[in-house]
C-alpha positions as MATLAB code, in Angstrom:
seq = 'PRTLNLNIGILGHVDSGKTSLSRALSTSASTAAFDKNPQSKERGITLDLGFSSFTTQLPEHLRSEPYDRLQITLVDCPGHASLIRTIIGGAQIIDMMVLVVDVSKGIQTQTAECLVIGEILNDTLIVALNKLDLLPEQGRAEALAKMKARIQKTLSTTKFAEAPLVAVAARPCADG';
ca = [
     118.050  103.016   65.151;
     115.362  101.950   67.598;
     116.651   99.144   69.775;
     114.725   96.498   71.669;
     116.663   95.320   74.721;
     116.418   91.767   76.047;
     118.092   90.956   79.376;
     119.318   87.371   79.552;
     120.509   86.006   82.869;
     123.462   83.628   82.806;
     123.045   81.428   85.879;
     124.467   78.135   87.123;
     126.799   76.403   89.555;
     130.153   77.948   90.414;
     132.776   77.039   87.799;
     130.303   75.918   85.132;
     131.672   78.494   82.677;
     129.073   81.273   82.948;
     131.558   84.129   82.604;
     133.376   82.365   79.756;
     130.083   81.953   77.905;
     129.215   85.633   78.469;
     132.651   86.672   77.217;
     132.361   84.450   74.123;
     128.977   85.931   73.156;
     129.598   89.617   73.912;
     130.894   92.492   71.831;
     130.509   95.181   74.511;
     131.200   95.011   78.242;
     130.464   97.209   81.233;
     133.165   98.111   83.713;
     131.872   95.303   85.970;
     131.836   92.570   83.318;
     134.022   89.482   83.224;
     135.185   89.490   86.837;
     137.072   92.799   86.706;
     136.592   93.194   90.470;
     140.044   92.628   92.073;
     138.506   90.289   94.654;
     136.954   88.238   91.837;
     140.363   87.884   90.220;
     141.985   87.006   93.536;
     139.386   84.350   94.435;
     138.845   83.122   90.878;
     135.033   83.412   91.067;
     132.352   85.912   90.052;
     131.345   88.079   93.016;
     129.206   90.758   91.357;
     126.679   90.908   88.575;
     128.461   91.436   85.276;
     126.838   93.147   82.308;
     127.853   92.704   78.692;
     125.974   92.858   75.416;
     125.772   92.299   71.709;
     123.431   93.582   69.010;
     121.780   91.516   66.300;
     118.995   91.698   63.744;
     115.427   91.411   64.961;
     114.135   87.848   64.724;
     111.410   87.284   62.152;
     108.577   87.179   64.719;
     109.488   90.693   65.983;
     109.852   92.410   62.602;
     106.406   93.999   62.873;
     107.440   95.725   66.123;
     108.668   99.371   66.042;
     112.345   98.400   66.435;
     115.274   98.201   64.063;
     117.545   95.859   66.001;
     117.788   93.672   69.084;
     120.313   94.279   71.835;
     120.978   91.307   74.090;
     122.281   92.286   77.520;
     123.840   89.369   79.352;
     123.591   89.456   83.147;
     126.398   87.201   84.382;
     125.384   86.057   87.866;
     127.703   84.559   90.484;
     127.385   80.828   91.099;
     128.708   80.500   94.629;
     126.170   79.582   97.338;
     127.255   82.445   99.611;
     126.208   84.932   96.900;
     122.589   83.777   96.561;
     121.235   87.286   97.293;
     123.232   88.679   94.383;
     121.939   85.863   92.160;
     118.329   86.625   93.136;
     118.930   90.338   92.495;
     120.197   89.545   89.018;
     117.316   87.193   88.303;
     114.795   89.948   89.040;
     115.917   92.052   86.079;
     116.071   89.361   83.401;
     113.631   88.535   80.618;
     114.919   85.007   80.110;
     117.521   82.699   81.578;
     120.393   80.590   80.324;
     121.184   77.858   82.837;
     124.824   76.885   82.340;
     125.606   73.280   83.236;
     129.062   71.690   83.193;
     128.356   68.770   80.845;
     130.737   66.480   82.737;
     129.161   67.209   86.143;
     125.464   67.733   85.456;
     123.042   69.414   87.859;
     124.916   70.522   90.983;
     123.673   72.257   94.137;
     123.727   75.837   92.839;
     122.411   74.679   89.451;
     119.321   73.367   91.233;
     119.005   76.575   93.261;
     119.203   78.645   90.056;
     116.519   76.440   88.511;
     114.221   77.157   91.478;
     114.948   80.903   91.208;
     114.214   80.701   87.492;
     110.893   78.973   88.113;
     109.843   81.752   90.470;
     111.082   84.757   88.491;
     111.193   83.666   84.854;
     109.224   81.994   82.081;
     111.853   81.205   79.461;
     114.909   78.973   79.862;
     117.678   77.664   77.644;
     120.117   75.118   79.068;
     123.712   75.500   77.892;
     125.614   72.242   78.365;
     129.048   73.807   78.592;
     132.585   72.412   78.411;
     131.651   69.932   75.678;
     135.235   70.095   74.453;
     136.467   68.606   77.744;
     134.622   65.335   77.169;
     136.889   62.773   75.499;
     136.218   62.739   71.763;
     135.814   58.959   71.938;
     132.393   58.539   73.512;
     131.514   62.257   73.492;
     128.219   61.765   71.664;
     127.114   59.040   74.080;
     128.118   61.056   77.165;
     126.261   64.084   75.798;
     123.134   62.018   75.068;
     123.185   60.609   78.630;
     123.578   64.068   80.158;
     120.772   65.486   77.999;
     118.493   62.667   79.184;
     119.386   63.375   82.844;
     118.764   67.117   82.432;
     115.473   66.549   80.584;
     114.342   64.226   83.382;
     115.119   66.945   85.937;
     113.351   69.608   83.873;
     110.296   67.396   83.285;
     108.955   68.263   86.752;
     109.338   72.011   86.174;
     107.684   74.594   83.941;
     110.810   74.317   81.778;
     110.070   70.753   80.611;
     110.305   71.830   76.949;
     113.423   74.005   77.361;
     116.010   73.612   74.611;
     119.363   72.069   75.563;
     122.355   73.383   73.616;
     125.824   71.838   73.812;
     128.613   74.460   73.746;
     132.290   74.963   74.403;
     132.533   78.557   75.631;
     136.304   78.344   75.866;
     137.373   75.513   73.559;
     140.616   73.801   74.408;
     143.223   73.488   71.672;
     142.886   69.714   71.228;
     139.051   69.530   71.546;
];
């Protein structure tokens, strides 16, 4: 089969759940995926770019292209400020970006930095409002609506003003 590859960068603030989201979406992982680096495990943060992937059918608008399937390669970028060079390196090889935001915390320092990097190096953005399951069930819809409004206000001054916002729980807790 002829495969079209799409590189999607997973960027955001440290501890927003980027690696968990990559793990939840992937069916295949490189040797560097999911924080396999011993120092990553020791420190509890992503230190290197991680690569994982999954394959799916071509979307309708690409069916006329000479491909049989679409492979999505996820580029899991670190979120810690001290690793900004690694983040920029990862952003240079991506076709689109998923900005992962902890829904209970909103836009944080590295989230904003990733948004700036995305504006410079990318044209397509999806915002994943992660950790939805950690919001109390009572009032979850209202809290989500407020966060979406805050994020949309932030995005309104960028080229990503029309970016879709998707609420997810990459690693759902048992009671959520």
